[in-house]
């Protein structure tokens, strides 16, 4: 897996100061995507053990509230296979930090049904997340007033309660994640 960039101090992809990893590779290719260079799976640099260790270290300060995955798309099968064990490592090391992920895929239709990659890998990755922002960016539904998403079709899903109840539980500004 390659990654496009790491932001050690990100305040726009989840609440608080976060570390964000932009992975490379996305088959959705949304019209007017804010990051089209990340569509290419070969773009950027290889995601190595040293890269992982640098993210683990960047998450250590108390003022860092969490970690966000975006891209590209973390749920592309090539990416998810690498990210699942890494996210399990992060979740174990930082159980009190929040973990967000942005995907162009639909939570129920693509991720829970096994249509996108290995169902076991997808579930391992989902279980590490607190919040999933799902759905393709749709230019015609773009709304600059939306919090943490670009178009009105995208949802901010609380993953753990959604998995537990077997129905989508949405995040709102009162949520503490």
mmCIF file of N, CA, C and O in Angstrom, residues 3 5-8 19-21 45-61 64 67 86 89-90 94:
data_model
loop_
_atom_site.group_PDB
_atom_site.id
_atom_site.type_symbol
_atom_site.label_atom_id
_atom_site.label_comp_id
_atom_site.label_asym_id
_atom_site.label_seq_id
_atom_site.Cartn_x
_atom_site.Cartn_y
_atom_site.Cartn_z
ATOM 1 N N UNK A 3 0.823 5.625 0.447
ATOM 2 C CA UNK A 3 0.056 6.701 1.051
ATOM 3 C C UNK A 3 0.492 8.022 0.427
ATOM 4 O O UNK A 3 1.630 8.183 -0.015
ATOM 5 N N UNK A 5 -0.068 11.264 1.966
ATOM 6 C CA UNK A 5 0.511 12.151 2.978
ATOM 7 C C UNK A 5 0.006 11.780 4.362
ATOM 8 O O UNK A 5 -0.997 11.089 4.515
ATOM 9 N N UNK A 6 0.737 12.288 5.330
ATOM 10 C CA UNK A 6 0.345 12.194 6.726
ATOM 11 C C UNK A 6 0.277 13.619 7.248
ATOM 12 O O UNK A 6 1.220 14.393 7.070
ATOM 13 N N UNK A 7 -0.849 13.959 7.877
ATOM 14 C CA UNK A 7 -0.982 15.263 8.526
ATOM 15 C C UNK A 7 -0.888 15.027 10.031
ATOM 16 O O UNK A 7 -1.786 14.432 10.619
ATOM 17 N N UNK A 8 0.186 15.486 10.667
ATOM 18 C CA UNK A 8 0.328 15.235 12.104
ATOM 19 C C UNK A 8 -0.554 16.131 12.977
ATOM 20 O O UNK A 8 -0.756 15.827 14.156
ATOM 21 N N UNK A 19 -4.274 13.144 13.973
ATOM 22 C CA UNK A 19 -3.305 12.713 12.973
ATOM 23 C C UNK A 19 -4.118 12.079 11.852
ATOM 24 O O UNK A 19 -5.032 11.290 12.116
ATOM 25 N N UNK A 20 -3.820 12.455 10.608
ATOM 26 C CA UNK A 20 -4.562 11.903 9.475
ATOM 27 C C UNK A 20 -3.626 11.240 8.477
ATOM 28 O O UNK A 20 -2.558 11.773 8.183
ATOM 29 N N UNK A 21 -4.063 10.099 7.971
ATOM 30 C CA UNK A 21 -3.337 9.357 6.949
ATOM 31 C C UNK A 21 -4.173 9.327 5.686
ATOM 32 O O UNK A 21 -5.316 8.841 5.699
ATOM 33 N N UNK A 45 4.161 7.364 -1.304
ATOM 34 C CA UNK A 45 5.256 6.571 -0.749
ATOM 35 C C UNK A 45 4.738 5.257 -0.182
ATOM 36 O O UNK A 45 3.589 5.179 0.245
ATOM 37 N N UNK A 46 5.603 4.255 -0.124
ATOM 38 C CA UNK A 46 5.192 2.979 0.474
ATOM 39 C C UNK A 46 4.892 3.135 1.969
ATOM 40 O O UNK A 46 5.584 3.860 2.684
ATOM 41 N N UNK A 47 3.855 2.457 2.411
ATOM 42 C CA UNK A 47 3.467 2.442 3.818
ATOM 43 C C UNK A 47 4.273 1.343 4.501
ATOM 44 O O UNK A 47 3.986 0.158 4.358
ATOM 45 N N UNK A 48 5.305 1.734 5.225
ATOM 46 C CA UNK A 48 6.261 0.800 5.821
ATOM 47 C C UNK A 48 6.079 0.702 7.337
ATOM 48 O O UNK A 48 5.308 1.468 7.933
ATOM 49 N N UNK A 49 6.831 -0.178 7.944
ATOM 50 C CA UNK A 49 6.850 -0.286 9.410
ATOM 51 C C UNK A 49 7.302 1.041 10.024
ATOM 52 O O UNK A 49 6.764 1.480 11.047
ATOM 53 N N UNK A 50 8.247 1.714 9.374
ATOM 54 C CA UNK A 50 8.716 3.021 9.861
ATOM 55 C C UNK A 50 7.596 4.058 9.781
ATOM 56 O O UNK A 50 7.454 4.899 10.683
ATOM 57 N N UNK A 51 6.803 3.990 8.736
ATOM 58 C CA UNK A 51 5.654 4.892 8.606
ATOM 59 C C UNK A 51 4.663 4.628 9.733
ATOM 60 O O UNK A 51 4.183 5.565 10.385
ATOM 61 N N UNK A 52 4.358 3.366 9.954
ATOM 62 C CA UNK A 52 3.460 2.995 11.052
ATOM 63 C C UNK A 52 3.977 3.542 12.380
ATOM 64 O O UNK A 52 3.226 4.151 13.153
ATOM 65 N N UNK A 53 5.269 3.316 12.647
ATOM 66 C CA UNK A 53 5.859 3.754 13.906
ATOM 67 C C UNK A 53 5.801 5.270 14.062
ATOM 68 O O UNK A 53 5.586 5.780 15.173
ATOM 69 N N UNK A 54 5.965 6.003 12.962
ATOM 70 C CA UNK A 54 5.902 7.463 13.051
ATOM 71 C C UNK A 54 4.480 7.925 13.392
ATOM 72 O O UNK A 54 4.307 8.901 14.132
ATOM 73 N N UNK A 55 3.477 7.233 12.896
ATOM 74 C CA UNK A 55 2.092 7.574 13.238
ATOM 75 C C UNK A 55 1.808 7.239 14.699
ATOM 76 O O UNK A 55 1.195 8.038 15.421
ATOM 77 N N UNK A 56 2.268 6.093 15.145
ATOM 78 C CA UNK A 56 2.088 5.707 16.549
ATOM 79 C C UNK A 56 2.700 6.780 17.457
ATOM 80 O O UNK A 56 2.068 7.219 18.430
ATOM 81 N N UNK A 57 3.872 7.242 17.124
ATOM 82 C CA UNK A 57 4.549 8.276 17.915
ATOM 83 C C UNK A 57 3.793 9.606 17.855
ATOM 84 O O UNK A 57 3.635 10.298 18.870
ATOM 85 N N UNK A 58 3.302 9.979 16.664
ATOM 86 C CA UNK A 58 2.580 11.248 16.500
ATOM 87 C C UNK A 58 1.286 11.275 17.310
ATOM 88 O O UNK A 58 0.816 12.353 17.702
ATOM 89 N N UNK A 59 0.701 10.105 17.570
ATOM 90 C CA UNK A 59 -0.544 10.028 18.338
ATOM 91 C C UNK A 59 -0.335 10.116 19.850
ATOM 92 O O UNK A 59 -1.308 10.266 20.598
ATOM 93 N N UNK A 60 0.885 10.055 20.326
ATOM 94 C CA UNK A 60 1.173 9.969 21.754
ATOM 95 C C UNK A 60 0.730 11.177 22.592
ATOM 96 O O UNK A 60 0.201 10.988 23.686
ATOM 97 N N UNK A 61 0.909 12.422 22.138
ATOM 98 C CA UNK A 61 0.544 13.552 23.015
ATOM 99 C C UNK A 61 -0.936 13.557 23.394
ATOM 100 O O UNK A 61 -1.805 13.197 22.583
ATOM 101 N N UNK A 64 -3.599 15.285 21.163
ATOM 102 C CA UNK A 64 -4.052 14.616 19.943
ATOM 103 C C UNK A 64 -5.257 13.767 20.328
ATOM 104 O O UNK A 64 -5.152 12.827 21.108
ATOM 105 N N UNK A 67 -7.274 9.738 15.378
ATOM 106 C CA UNK A 67 -6.648 9.392 14.107
ATOM 107 C C UNK A 67 -7.735 9.271 13.051
ATOM 108 O O UNK A 67 -8.812 8.731 13.311
ATOM 109 N N UNK A 86 -2.891 -2.676 11.164
ATOM 110 C CA UNK A 86 -2.351 -1.425 11.689
ATOM 111 C C UNK A 86 -3.357 -0.745 12.623
ATOM 112 O O UNK A 86 -3.003 -0.288 13.710
ATOM 113 N N UNK A 89 -3.521 -2.417 15.905
ATOM 114 C CA UNK A 89 -2.375 -1.977 16.717
ATOM 115 C C UNK A 89 -2.665 -0.621 17.364
ATOM 116 O O UNK A 89 -2.434 -0.437 18.561
ATOM 117 N N UNK A 90 -3.181 0.330 16.573
ATOM 118 C CA UNK A 90 -3.491 1.654 17.115
ATOM 119 C C UNK A 90 -4.573 1.587 18.182
ATOM 120 O O UNK A 90 -4.472 2.244 19.219
ATOM 121 N N UNK A 94 -3.906 2.946 21.844
ATOM 122 C CA UNK A 94 -4.609 4.177 22.216
ATOM 123 C C UNK A 94 -6.118 3.943 22.336
ATOM 124 O O UNK A 94 -6.897 4.450 21.544
#
